[in-house]
PDB file of C-alpha atoms in Angstrom:
ATOM      1  CA  UNK G  30      -0.367  -0.045   0.053  1.00  0.00           C
ATOM      2  CA  UNK G  31       1.081   3.711  -0.793  1.00  0.00           C
ATOM      3  CA  UNK G  32      -0.531   6.886   0.537  1.00  0.00           C
ATOM      4  CA  UNK G  33      -0.784   9.693  -1.165  1.00  0.00           C
ATOM      5  CA  UNK G  34      -0.204  11.605   1.698  1.00  0.00           C
ATOM      6  CA  UNK G  35       3.510  10.129   1.401  1.00  0.00           C
ATOM      7  CA  UNK G  36       4.479  12.065  -1.963  1.00  0.00           C
ATOM      8  CA  UNK G  37       2.508  15.240  -1.488  1.00  0.00           C
ATOM      9  CA  UNK G  38       4.233  15.617   2.616  1.00  0.00           C
ATOM     10  CA  UNK G  39       4.280  19.173   2.550  1.00  0.00           C
ATOM     11  CA  UNK G  40       3.888  20.466   6.100  1.00  0.00           C
ATOM     12  CA  UNK G  41       5.710  18.399   9.181  1.00  0.00           C
ATOM     13  CA  UNK G  42       5.435  19.240  12.782  1.00  0.00           C
ATOM     14  CA  UNK G  43       7.065  18.303  15.577  1.00  0.00           C
ATOM     15  CA  UNK G  44       6.434  19.327  18.647  1.00  0.00           C
ATOM     16  CA  UNK G  45       7.964  17.105  22.478  1.00  0.00           C
ATOM     17  CA  UNK G  46       7.285  17.845  26.091  1.00  0.00           C
ATOM     18  CA  UNK G  47      10.818  17.571  27.121  1.00  0.00           C
ATOM     19  CA  UNK G  48      12.109  21.014  25.605  1.00  0.00           C
ATOM     20  CA  UNK G  49      14.512  22.286  23.720  1.00  0.00           C
ATOM     21  CA  UNK G  50      17.538  20.805  24.999  1.00  0.00           C
ATOM     22  CA  UNK G  51      16.325  17.653  25.153  1.00  0.00           C
ATOM     23  CA  UNK G  52      19.530  15.524  23.480  1.00  0.00           C
ATOM     24  CA  UNK G  53      16.787  14.050  21.798  1.00  0.00           C
ATOM     25  CA  UNK G  54      15.494  17.006  19.993  1.00  0.00           C
ATOM     26  CA  UNK G  55      17.872  18.080  17.475  1.00  0.00           C
ATOM     27  CA  UNK G  56      18.509  14.897  16.463  1.00  0.00           C
ATOM     28  CA  UNK G  57      14.863  13.885  15.829  1.00  0.00           C
ATOM     29  CA  UNK G  58      14.735  17.180  13.661  1.00  0.00           C
ATOM     30  CA  UNK G  59      17.146  16.301  11.311  1.00  0.00           C
ATOM     31  CA  UNK G  60      16.375  12.572  11.265  1.00  0.00           C
ATOM     32  CA  UNK G  61      13.002  13.730  10.229  1.00  0.00           C
ATOM     33  CA  UNK G  62      13.761  16.350   7.448  1.00  0.00           C
ATOM     34  CA  UNK G  63      16.137  13.610   5.815  1.00  0.00           C
ATOM     35  CA  UNK G  64      13.715  10.704   6.129  1.00  0.00           C
ATOM     36  CA  UNK G  65      10.768  12.399   5.082  1.00  0.00           C
ATOM     37  CA  UNK G  66      11.974  14.988   3.084  1.00  0.00           C
ATOM     38  CA  UNK G  67       8.937  17.441   3.659  1.00  0.00           C
ATOM     39  CA  UNK G  68       8.708  20.676   1.648  1.00  0.00           C
ATOM     40  CA  UNK G  69       8.628  22.483   5.049  1.00  0.00           C
ATOM     41  CA  UNK G  70       9.827  21.341   8.696  1.00  0.00           C
ATOM     42  CA  UNK G  71       8.082  22.955  11.463  1.00  0.00           C
ATOM     43  CA  UNK G  72       8.775  23.436  15.591  1.00  0.00           C
ATOM     44  CA  UNK G  73       7.079  24.294  18.405  1.00  0.00           C
ATOM     45  CA  UNK G  74       8.802  23.252  21.217  1.00  0.00           C
ATOM     46  CA  UNK G  75       7.974  24.152  24.874  1.00  0.00           C
ATOM     47  CA  UNK G  76      10.460  26.238  26.188  1.00  0.00           C
ATOM     48  CA  UNK G  77      11.103  24.287  29.204  1.00  0.00           C
ATOM     49  CA  UNK G  78      10.266  20.611  30.301  1.00  0.00           C
ATOM     50  CA  UNK G  79       6.745  19.810  30.944  1.00  0.00           C
ATOM     51  CA  UNK G  80       6.648  16.412  31.908  1.00  0.00           C
ATOM     52  CA  UNK G  81       4.014  14.453  33.286  1.00  0.00           C
ATOM     53  CA  UNK G  82       1.164  17.241  32.182  1.00  0.00           C
ATOM     54  CA  UNK G  83      -0.730  15.401  29.760  1.00  0.00           C
ATOM     55  CA  UNK G  84      -2.789  17.154  27.487  1.00  0.00           C
ATOM     56  CA  UNK G  85      -3.002  20.175  29.614  1.00  0.00           C
ATOM     57  CA  UNK G  86      -4.274  23.653  27.998  1.00  0.00           C
ATOM     58  CA  UNK G  87      -2.687  26.667  28.951  1.00  0.00           C
ATOM     59  CA  UNK G  88      -6.559  28.750  29.574  1.00  0.00           C
ATOM     60  CA  UNK G  89      -5.278  31.485  32.217  1.00  0.00           C
ATOM     61  CA  UNK G  90      -2.482  32.572  30.877  1.00  0.00           C
ATOM     62  CA  UNK G  91      -0.844  34.111  27.816  1.00  0.00           C
ATOM     63  CA  UNK G  92       1.243  32.276  26.533  1.00  0.00           C
ATOM     64  CA  UNK G  93       4.510  34.090  24.559  1.00  0.00           C
ATOM     65  CA  UNK G  94       6.148  32.491  21.622  1.00  0.00           C
ATOM     66  CA  UNK G  95       9.696  33.529  20.285  1.00  0.00           C
ATOM     67  CA  UNK G  96      11.879  31.956  17.030  1.00  0.00           C
ATOM     68  CA  UNK G  97      14.174  29.890  17.538  1.00  0.00           C
ATOM     69  CA  UNK G  98      16.831  27.671  15.553  1.00  0.00           C
ATOM     70  CA  UNK G  99      17.286  23.831  15.964  1.00  0.00           C
ATOM     71  CA  UNK G 100      20.613  23.832  13.823  1.00  0.00           C
ATOM     72  CA  UNK G 101      19.746  24.912  10.424  1.00  0.00           C
ATOM     73  CA  UNK G 102      16.064  24.285  10.706  1.00  0.00           C
ATOM     74  CA  UNK G 103      13.735  27.611  11.925  1.00  0.00           C
ATOM     75  CA  UNK G 104      10.990  27.022  14.501  1.00  0.00           C
ATOM     76  CA  UNK G 105       9.252  28.778  17.769  1.00  0.00           C
ATOM     77  CA  UNK G 106       9.713  27.483  21.658  1.00  0.00           C
ATOM     78  CA  UNK G 107       6.760  28.781  23.690  1.00  0.00           C
ATOM     79  CA  UNK G 108       5.759  29.288  26.897  1.00  0.00           C
ATOM     80  CA  UNK G 109       2.957  26.705  27.487  1.00  0.00           C
ATOM     81  CA  UNK G 110       2.765  23.121  27.252  1.00  0.00           C
ATOM     82  CA  UNK G 111       2.927  20.600  24.708  1.00  0.00           C
ATOM     83  CA  UNK G 112      -0.548  20.803  23.606  1.00  0.00           C
ATOM     84  CA  UNK G 113      -0.621  23.977  23.358  1.00  0.00           C
ATOM     85  CA  UNK G 114       2.484  23.625  20.689  1.00  0.00           C
ATOM     86  CA  UNK G 115       0.726  21.419  19.161  1.00  0.00           C
ATOM     87  CA  UNK G 116      -2.483  23.729  18.725  1.00  0.00           C
ATOM     88  CA  UNK G 117      -0.051  26.821  18.040  1.00  0.00           C
ATOM     89  CA  UNK G 118       1.963  24.946  15.481  1.00  0.00           C
ATOM     90  CA  UNK G 119      -1.497  24.100  13.771  1.00  0.00           C
ATOM     91  CA  UNK G 120      -3.775  26.863  13.698  1.00  0.00           C
ATOM     92  CA  UNK G 121      -1.755  30.352  15.366  1.00  0.00           C
ATOM     93  CA  UNK G 122       2.172  29.729  13.700  1.00  0.00           C
ATOM     94  CA  UNK G 123       1.950  28.674  10.375  1.00  0.00           C
ATOM     95  CA  UNK G 124      -0.279  29.724   7.687  1.00  0.00           C
ATOM     96  CA  UNK G 125      -1.741  26.349   6.902  1.00  0.00           C
ATOM     97  CA  UNK G 126      -2.250  23.474   9.168  1.00  0.00           C
ATOM     98  CA  UNK G 127       0.520  20.200   8.549  1.00  0.00           C
ATOM     99  CA  UNK G 128      -0.163  17.085   6.856  1.00  0.00           C
ATOM    100  CA  UNK G 129       0.869  15.280  10.423  1.00  0.00           C
ATOM    101  CA  UNK G 130       2.278  16.416  14.183  1.00  0.00           C
ATOM    102  CA  UNK G 131       5.358  14.178  15.247  1.00  0.00           C
ATOM    103  CA  UNK G 132       5.949  14.748  19.214  1.00  0.00           C
ATOM    104  CA  UNK G 133       8.971  13.165  20.961  1.00  0.00           C
ATOM    105  CA  UNK G 134      11.004  12.135  20.954  1.00  0.00           C
ATOM    106  CA  UNK G 135      10.384  11.645  24.972  1.00  0.00           C
ATOM    107  CA  UNK G 136      13.689  10.748  27.445  1.00  0.00           C
ATOM    108  CA  UNK G 137      11.695   7.659  28.498  1.00  0.00           C
ATOM    109  CA  UNK G 138       9.043   4.798  28.246  1.00  0.00           C
ATOM    110  CA  UNK G 139       5.485   6.027  28.121  1.00  0.00           C
ATOM    111  CA  UNK G 140       3.803   2.318  28.014  1.00  0.00           C
ATOM    112  CA  UNK G 141       1.494   1.483  29.649  1.00  0.00           C
ATOM    113  CA  UNK G 142      -1.749   3.099  30.440  1.00  0.00           C
ATOM    114  CA  UNK G 143      -0.657   5.012  33.180  1.00  0.00           C
ATOM    115  CA  UNK G 144       2.119   6.635  31.842  1.00  0.00           C
ATOM    116  CA  UNK G 145       0.266   6.978  28.287  1.00  0.00           C
ATOM    117  CA  UNK G 146      -2.177   8.352  29.999  1.00  0.00           C
ATOM    118  CA  UNK G 147       0.010  11.025  32.184  1.00  0.00           C
ATOM    119  CA  UNK G 148       2.460  12.015  29.074  1.00  0.00           C
ATOM    120  CA  UNK G 149       2.785  14.798  27.683  1.00  0.00           C
ATOM    121  CA  UNK G 150       4.513  13.481  24.554  1.00  0.00           C
ATOM    122  CA  UNK G 151       1.183  11.403  24.316  1.00  0.00           C
ATOM    123  CA  UNK G 152      -1.015  15.035  25.137  1.00  0.00           C
ATOM    124  CA  UNK G 153       1.531  17.090  22.494  1.00  0.00           C
ATOM    125  CA  UNK G 154       0.097  14.017  19.765  1.00  0.00           C
ATOM    126  CA  UNK G 155      -3.545  13.722  21.229  1.00  0.00           C
ATOM    127  CA  UNK G 156      -4.232  17.340  20.770  1.00  0.00           C
ATOM    128  CA  UNK G 157      -3.291  16.793  17.099  1.00  0.00           C
ATOM    129  CA  UNK G 158      -5.491  14.391  16.133  1.00  0.00           C
ATOM    130  CA  UNK G 159      -8.258  16.445  18.224  1.00  0.00           C
ATOM    131  CA  UNK G 160      -7.355  19.103  15.564  1.00  0.00           C
ATOM    132  CA  UNK G 161      -8.242  16.339  12.402  1.00  0.00           C
ATOM    133  CA  UNK G 162      -4.710  16.437  11.940  1.00  0.00           C
ATOM    134  CA  UNK G 163      -2.400  12.675  11.824  1.00  0.00           C
ATOM    135  CA  UNK G 164       0.126  12.138  14.931  1.00  0.00           C
ATOM    136  CA  UNK G 165       2.108  10.016  16.499  1.00  0.00           C
ATOM    137  CA  UNK G 166       3.962  10.458  20.270  1.00  0.00           C
ATOM    138  CA  UNK G 167       7.896   8.813  20.182  1.00  0.00           C
ATOM    139  CA  UNK G 168       9.378   7.548  23.940  1.00  0.00           C
ATOM    140  CA  UNK G 169      12.491   5.987  23.771  1.00  0.00           C
ATOM    141  CA  UNK G 170      13.593   3.333  26.964  1.00  0.00           C
ATOM    142  CA  UNK G 171      16.570   5.139  28.691  1.00  0.00           C
ATOM    143  CA  UNK G 172      18.912   3.324  31.320  1.00  0.00           C
ATOM    144  CA  UNK G 173      18.403   4.664  34.587  1.00  0.00           C
ATOM    145  CA  UNK G 174      21.862   6.834  35.078  1.00  0.00           C
ATOM    146  CA  UNK G 175      21.427   9.077  32.076  1.00  0.00           C
ATOM    147  CA  UNK G 176      17.888   9.366  33.452  1.00  0.00           C
ATOM    148  CA  UNK G 177      19.760  10.762  36.116  1.00  0.00           C
ATOM    149  CA  UNK G 178      21.952  12.571  33.811  1.00  0.00           C
ATOM    150  CA  UNK G 179      19.479  14.560  32.128  1.00  0.00           C
ATOM    151  CA  UNK G 180      17.450  15.344  35.435  1.00  0.00           C
ATOM    152  CA  UNK G 181      20.573  17.030  36.902  1.00  0.00           C
ATOM    153  CA  UNK G 182      21.414  18.622  33.599  1.00  0.00           C
ATOM    154  CA  UNK G 183      24.950  17.574  33.191  1.00  0.00           C
ATOM    155  CA  UNK G 184      24.683  18.221  29.371  1.00  0.00           C
ATOM    156  CA  UNK G 185      28.233  17.617  28.793  1.00  0.00           C
ATOM    157  CA  UNK G 186      28.379  14.325  30.461  1.00  0.00           C
ATOM    158  CA  UNK G 187      24.950  13.708  28.284  1.00  0.00           C
ATOM    159  CA  UNK G 188      27.238  14.059  24.783  1.00  0.00           C
ATOM    160  CA  UNK G 189      29.383  10.731  25.814  1.00  0.00           C
ATOM    161  CA  UNK G 190      25.901   9.263  24.333  1.00  0.00           C
ATOM    162  CA  UNK G 191      25.487  11.643  21.152  1.00  0.00           C
ATOM    163  CA  UNK G 192      25.510   8.739  18.618  1.00  0.00           C
ATOM    164  CA  UNK G 193      22.679   6.360  20.544  1.00  0.00           C
ATOM    165  CA  UNK G 194      20.778   9.133  20.505  1.00  0.00           C
ATOM    166  CA  UNK G 195      21.163   9.987  16.900  1.00  0.00           C
ATOM    167  CA  UNK G 196      20.427   6.087  16.744  1.00  0.00           C
ATOM    168  CA  UNK G 197      17.220   6.229  18.967  1.00  0.00           C
ATOM    169  CA  UNK G 198      15.842   9.141  16.691  1.00  0.00           C
ATOM    170  CA  UNK G 199      17.276   7.769  12.956  1.00  0.00           C
ATOM    171  CA  UNK G 200      14.925   4.894  14.165  1.00  0.00           C
ATOM    172  CA  UNK G 201      11.683   6.998  15.089  1.00  0.00           C
ATOM    173  CA  UNK G 202      12.455   8.765  12.211  1.00  0.00           C
ATOM    174  CA  UNK G 203      12.140   5.904  10.095  1.00  0.00           C
ATOM    175  CA  UNK G 204       8.635   4.347  12.293  1.00  0.00           C
ATOM    176  CA  UNK G 205       7.208   7.797  11.766  1.00  0.00           C
ATOM    177  CA  UNK G 206       8.359   7.271   7.491  1.00  0.00           C
ATOM    178  CA  UNK G 207       6.996   4.045   7.933  1.00  0.00           C
ATOM    179  CA  UNK G 208       3.285   5.080   9.157  1.00  0.00           C
ATOM    180  CA  UNK G 209       2.960   7.920   6.685  1.00  0.00           C
ATOM    181  CA  UNK G 210       3.601   6.035   3.454  1.00  0.00           C
ATOM    182  CA  UNK G 211       1.030   2.999   5.002  1.00  0.00           C
ATOM    183  CA  UNK G 212      -1.362   6.209   5.447  1.00  0.00           C
ATOM    184  CA  UNK G 213      -1.627   4.009   9.032  1.00  0.00           C
ATOM    185  CA  UNK G 214      -3.999   6.515  10.377  1.00  0.00           C
ATOM    186  CA  UNK G 215      -6.863   4.638   8.563  1.00  0.00           C
ATOM    187  CA  UNK G 216      -6.459   2.019  11.463  1.00  0.00           C
ATOM    188  CA  UNK G 217      -6.798   4.220  14.389  1.00  0.00           C
ATOM    189  CA  UNK G 218      -6.691   7.672  15.986  1.00  0.00           C
ATOM    190  CA  UNK G 219      -2.737   8.258  16.576  1.00  0.00           C
ATOM    191  CA  UNK G 220      -0.090   5.963  17.709  1.00  0.00           C
ATOM    192  CA  UNK G 221       2.204   5.657  20.469  1.00  0.00           C
ATOM    193  CA  UNK G 222       6.087   4.108  19.226  1.00  0.00           C
ATOM    194  CA  UNK G 223       8.369   3.072  22.569  1.00  0.00           C
ATOM    195  CA  UNK G 224      11.647   2.448  21.495  1.00  0.00           C
ATOM    196  CA  UNK G 225      14.243   0.318  23.484  1.00  0.00           C
ATOM    197  CA  UNK G 226      17.497   1.890  24.396  1.00  0.00           C
ATOM    198  CA  UNK G 227      18.958   0.000  21.992  1.00  0.00           C
ATOM    199  CA  UNK G 228      17.753  -0.159  19.004  1.00  0.00           C
ATOM    200  CA  UNK G 229      19.018  -0.429  15.682  1.00  0.00           C
ATOM    201  CA  UNK G 230      18.560  -1.045  12.310  1.00  0.00           C
ATOM    202  CA  UNK G 231      17.482  -4.360  12.362  1.00  0.00           C
ATOM    203  CA  UNK G 232      15.118  -4.006  15.368  1.00  0.00           C
ATOM    204  CA  UNK G 233      11.828  -4.936  14.559  1.00  0.00           C
ATOM    205  CA  UNK G 234       9.082  -3.956  15.271  1.00  0.00           C
ATOM    206  CA  UNK G 235       5.639  -5.080  16.708  1.00  0.00           C
ATOM    207  CA  UNK G 236       1.957  -4.081  17.583  1.00  0.00           C
ATOM    208  CA  UNK G 237       1.160  -3.431  20.538  1.00  0.00           C
ATOM    209  CA  UNK G 238      -1.728  -2.785  23.417  1.00  0.00           C
ATOM    210  CA  UNK G 239      -1.510  -0.578  26.045  1.00  0.00           C
ATOM    211  CA  UNK G 240      -0.423  -2.892  29.206  1.00  0.00           C
ATOM    212  CA  UNK G 241      -2.428  -2.758  32.360  1.00  0.00           C
ATOM    213  CA  UNK G 242      -0.305  -0.227  34.715  1.00  0.00           C
ATOM    214  CA  UNK G 243      -1.691   1.906  37.662  1.00  0.00           C
ATOM    215  CA  UNK G 244      -0.129   4.299  40.150  1.00  0.00           C
ATOM    216  CA  UNK G 245       0.985   4.226  43.728  1.00  0.00           C
ATOM    217  CA  UNK G 246       1.750   7.511  45.256  1.00  0.00           C
ATOM    218  CA  UNK G 247       2.727  10.383  43.088  1.00  0.00           C
ATOM    219  CA  UNK G 248       3.644  12.949  46.300  1.00  0.00           C
ATOM    220  CA  UNK G 249       6.007  12.481  49.398  1.00  0.00           C
ATOM    221  CA  UNK G 250       6.159  15.175  52.426  1.00  0.00           C
ATOM    222  CA  UNK G 251       8.645  17.951  52.022  1.00  0.00           C
ATOM    223  CA  UNK G 252       6.928  19.702  55.101  1.00  0.00           C
ATOM    224  CA  UNK G 253       3.889  21.386  56.610  1.00  0.00           C
ATOM    225  CA  UNK G 254       1.126  21.196  54.185  1.00  0.00           C
ATOM    226  CA  UNK G 255       3.521  20.838  51.566  1.00  0.00           C
ATOM    227  CA  UNK G 256       4.260  18.107  48.470  1.00  0.00           C
ATOM    228  CA  UNK G 257       7.204  17.691  46.157  1.00  0.00           C
ATOM    229  CA  UNK G 258       6.272  15.333  43.370  1.00  0.00           C
ATOM    230  CA  UNK G 259       7.954  11.617  43.600  1.00  0.00           C
ATOM    231  CA  UNK G 260       6.923   9.145  41.165  1.00  0.00           C
ATOM    232  CA  UNK G 261       7.938   5.592  43.252  1.00  0.00           C
ATOM    233  CA  UNK G 262       7.121   2.915  40.473  1.00  0.00           C
ATOM    234  CA  UNK G 263       4.288   0.966  39.102  1.00  0.00           C
ATOM    235  CA  UNK G 264       1.317  -0.950  39.078  1.00  0.00           C
ATOM    236  CA  UNK G 265       1.445  -3.975  37.026  1.00  0.00           C
ATOM    237  CA  UNK G 266      -2.076  -6.009  36.535  1.00  0.00           C
ATOM    238  CA  UNK G 267       0.182  -8.947  34.698  1.00  0.00           C
ATOM    239  CA  UNK G 268       2.273 -10.820  36.045  1.00  0.00           C
ATOM    240  CA  UNK G 269       3.912 -11.401  33.195  1.00  0.00           C
ATOM    241  CA  UNK G 270       4.312  -7.823  31.928  1.00  0.00           C
ATOM    242  CA  UNK G 271       6.041  -7.080  35.616  1.00  0.00           C
ATOM    243  CA  UNK G 272       8.537  -9.353  35.229  1.00  0.00           C
ATOM    244  CA  UNK G 273       9.748  -8.732  31.781  1.00  0.00           C
ATOM    245  CA  UNK G 274       9.683  -4.899  33.086  1.00  0.00           C
ATOM    246  CA  UNK G 275      11.805  -5.014  35.906  1.00  0.00           C
ATOM    247  CA  UNK G 276      14.695  -6.992  34.462  1.00  0.00           C
ATOM    248  CA  UNK G 277      17.512  -5.161  34.972  1.00  0.00           C
ATOM    249  CA  UNK G 278      18.780  -5.115  31.760  1.00  0.00           C
ATOM    250  CA  UNK G 279      15.501  -2.612  30.617  1.00  0.00           C
ATOM    251  CA  UNK G 280      14.870   0.437  33.124  1.00  0.00           C
ATOM    252  CA  UNK G 281      12.461   2.218  30.863  1.00  0.00           C
ATOM    253  CA  UNK G 282      11.862   4.714  33.707  1.00  0.00           C
ATOM    254  CA  UNK G 283      13.638   6.273  36.481  1.00  0.00           C
ATOM    255  CA  UNK G 284      12.288   5.317  39.196  1.00  0.00           C
ATOM    256  CA  UNK G 285      10.960   2.033  37.814  1.00  0.00           C
ATOM    257  CA  UNK G 286      10.069  -0.767  40.701  1.00  0.00           C
ATOM    258  CA  UNK G 287       7.099  -2.432  39.971  1.00  0.00           C
ATOM    259  CA  UNK G 288       4.556  -4.321  42.231  1.00  0.00           C
ATOM    260  CA  UNK G 289       2.712  -6.795  40.461  1.00  0.00           C
ATOM    261  CA  UNK G 290      -1.466  -6.897  41.049  1.00  0.00           C
ATOM    262  CA  UNK G 291      -3.006  -9.742  41.556  1.00  0.00           C
ATOM    263  CA  UNK G 292      -6.611  -8.725  41.908  1.00  0.00           C
ATOM    264  CA  UNK G 293      -8.501  -5.714  39.561  1.00  0.00           C
ATOM    265  CA  UNK G 294      -8.637  -2.472  41.039  1.00  0.00           C
ATOM    266  CA  UNK G 295     -12.170  -3.225  41.920  1.00  0.00           C
ATOM    267  CA  UNK G 296     -15.542  -5.742  40.375  1.00  0.00           C
ATOM    268  CA  UNK G 297     -15.901  -5.092  36.927  1.00  0.00           C
ATOM    269  CA  UNK G 298     -17.275  -6.882  33.966  1.00  0.00           C
ATOM    270  CA  UNK G 299     -14.538  -5.775  31.161  1.00  0.00           C
ATOM    271  CA  UNK G 300     -11.142  -5.939  30.247  1.00  0.00           C
ATOM    272  CA  UNK G 301      -8.220  -4.833  28.386  1.00  0.00           C
ATOM    273  CA  UNK G 302      -6.752  -6.823  27.634  1.00  0.00           C
ATOM    274  CA  UNK G 303      -5.862  -7.366  23.655  1.00  0.00           C
ATOM    275  CA  UNK G 304      -4.841  -9.781  20.950  1.00  0.00           C
ATOM    276  CA  UNK G 305      -1.728  -8.383  20.578  1.00  0.00           C
ATOM    277  CA  UNK G 306       1.203  -8.316  22.713  1.00  0.00           C
ATOM    278  CA  UNK G 307       1.456  -6.013  25.727  1.00  0.00           C
ATOM    279  CA  UNK G 308       4.109  -2.673  25.037  1.00  0.00           C
ATOM    280  CA  UNK G 309       5.996  -3.328  28.116  1.00  0.00           C
ATOM    281  CA  UNK G 310       7.160  -6.277  27.298  1.00  0.00           C
ATOM    282  CA  UNK G 311       7.632  -5.480  24.057  1.00  0.00           C
ATOM    283  CA  UNK G 312      10.108  -2.967  25.506  1.00  0.00           C
ATOM    284  CA  UNK G 313      11.611  -5.057  27.427  1.00  0.00           C
ATOM    285  CA  UNK G 314      12.610  -8.042  25.223  1.00  0.00           C
ATOM    286  CA  UNK G 315      14.393  -4.954  22.856  1.00  0.00           C
ATOM    287  CA  UNK G 316      11.686  -4.465  19.928  1.00  0.00           C
ATOM    288  CA  UNK G 317       9.615  -0.960  18.531  1.00  0.00           C
ATOM    289  CA  UNK G 318       6.716  -0.740  20.111  1.00  0.00           C
ATOM    290  CA  UNK G 319       3.625   0.564  18.018  1.00  0.00           C
ATOM    291  CA  UNK G 320       0.651   0.883  19.854  1.00  0.00           C
ATOM    292  CA  UNK G 321      -2.450   1.814  18.115  1.00  0.00           C
ATOM    293  CA  UNK G 322      -4.785   4.649  19.559  1.00  0.00           C
ATOM    294  CA  UNK G 323      -8.207   4.193  19.015  1.00  0.00           C
ATOM    295  CA  UNK G 324     -10.838   6.583  20.526  1.00  0.00           C
ATOM    296  CA  UNK G 325     -15.032   5.863  19.922  1.00  0.00           C
ATOM    297  CA  UNK G 326     -17.747   7.917  20.967  1.00  0.00           C
ATOM    298  CA  UNK G 327     -19.507   3.589  21.355  1.00  0.00           C
ATOM    299  CA  UNK G 328     -18.815   1.823  23.901  1.00  0.00           C
ATOM    300  CA  UNK G 329     -16.993  -1.389  23.604  1.00  0.00           C
ATOM    301  CA  UNK G 330     -18.246  -3.255  26.427  1.00  0.00           C
ATOM    302  CA  UNK G 331     -21.289  -5.264  26.521  1.00  0.00           C
ATOM    303  CA  UNK G 332     -24.537  -3.339  25.564  1.00  0.00           C
ATOM    304  CA  UNK G 333     -26.287  -6.027  27.922  1.00  0.00           C
ATOM    305  CA  UNK G 334     -24.432  -5.653  30.835  1.00  0.00           C
ATOM    306  CA  UNK G 335     -23.698  -1.686  31.173  1.00  0.00           C
ATOM    307  CA  UNK G 336     -27.496  -1.225  30.035  1.00  0.00           C
ATOM    308  CA  UNK G 337     -28.758  -1.954  33.356  1.00  0.00           C
ATOM    309  CA  UNK G 338     -27.773   1.364  34.302  1.00  0.00           C
ATOM    310  CA  UNK G 339     -30.713   3.086  32.336  1.00  0.00           C
ATOM    311  CA  UNK G 340     -32.707   1.740  35.408  1.00  0.00           C
ATOM    312  CA  UNK G 341     -31.618   5.152  37.208  1.00  0.00           C
ATOM    313  CA  UNK G 342     -34.992   5.530  40.012  1.00  0.00           C
ATOM    314  CA  UNK G 343     -36.367   9.101  39.829  1.00  0.00           C
ATOM    315  CA  UNK G 344     -35.898  10.861  42.974  1.00  0.00           C
ATOM    316  CA  UNK G 345     -38.625  10.841  45.939  1.00  0.00           C
ATOM    317  CA  UNK G 346     -40.901  13.760  45.406  1.00  0.00           C
ATOM    318  CA  UNK G 347     -40.860  13.732  49.024  1.00  0.00           C
ATOM    319  CA  UNK G 348     -36.916  14.228  49.550  1.00  0.00           C
ATOM    320  CA  UNK G 349     -34.986  17.014  50.634  1.00  0.00           C
TER     321      UNK G 349
END
């Protein structure tokens, strides 16, 4: 299959949630430019890191945009969220909407339901989808010591891994081209791509589903009435996925302790099970995970079962 879009790619918009200083920002921009060869590569990145912000939109404050060069590519940084950047790039900063929006490459995987719903990288892609634009989010597995180096701001130390970041960006761009060439959006609303740290030209790509994951505490007390964000690991519903994700060789997020839940969080008559392997396990096995995400206004669950909720009782006329 060859989609006509692939032969007339006028404009590609790039955003992320790690900001312009991410060691994956410029490599991804350059890899997309050389791999996709769009007539115009547009760039709108948040001016500071905006991780864990999901699809938040800045309603109550103005957003400042500034022109900035990313290597040889002109673009913008904005004092907003990834979703803000996506919307500004689609509707405000350029004369026409892009053909496709690619968000990433994120430092750290966004595999599993919990990270997926919390990710600013995914939020940038989701905002594009809501603007009726094809979109995909890209995230990369990062070993814990490199993630700590990024958090500390030691950019000189990160330069030691320049070739690895370029390899990740190149793989992400090849997946982006694969999606465009096959007009993959015929099959899903958007895509979430997660790359293993040691990805190379021979790494296998597998279609996946979101692993069923949840969060424990996200904050810790640092004083009276004061709390600081501190992620303490995932709760994984699948023991098989938990075992694979907790292997020492693969640490998709720092910290990434895993607690296995043997029971569902509440009694339910539905499941997140799928015929496709779960994304966390596929990344832990060293493969590229491509997760199609489809949003629908209809429910996939049992109509017969959920219809009992229509037996909503009328209020008692004598009640207060």
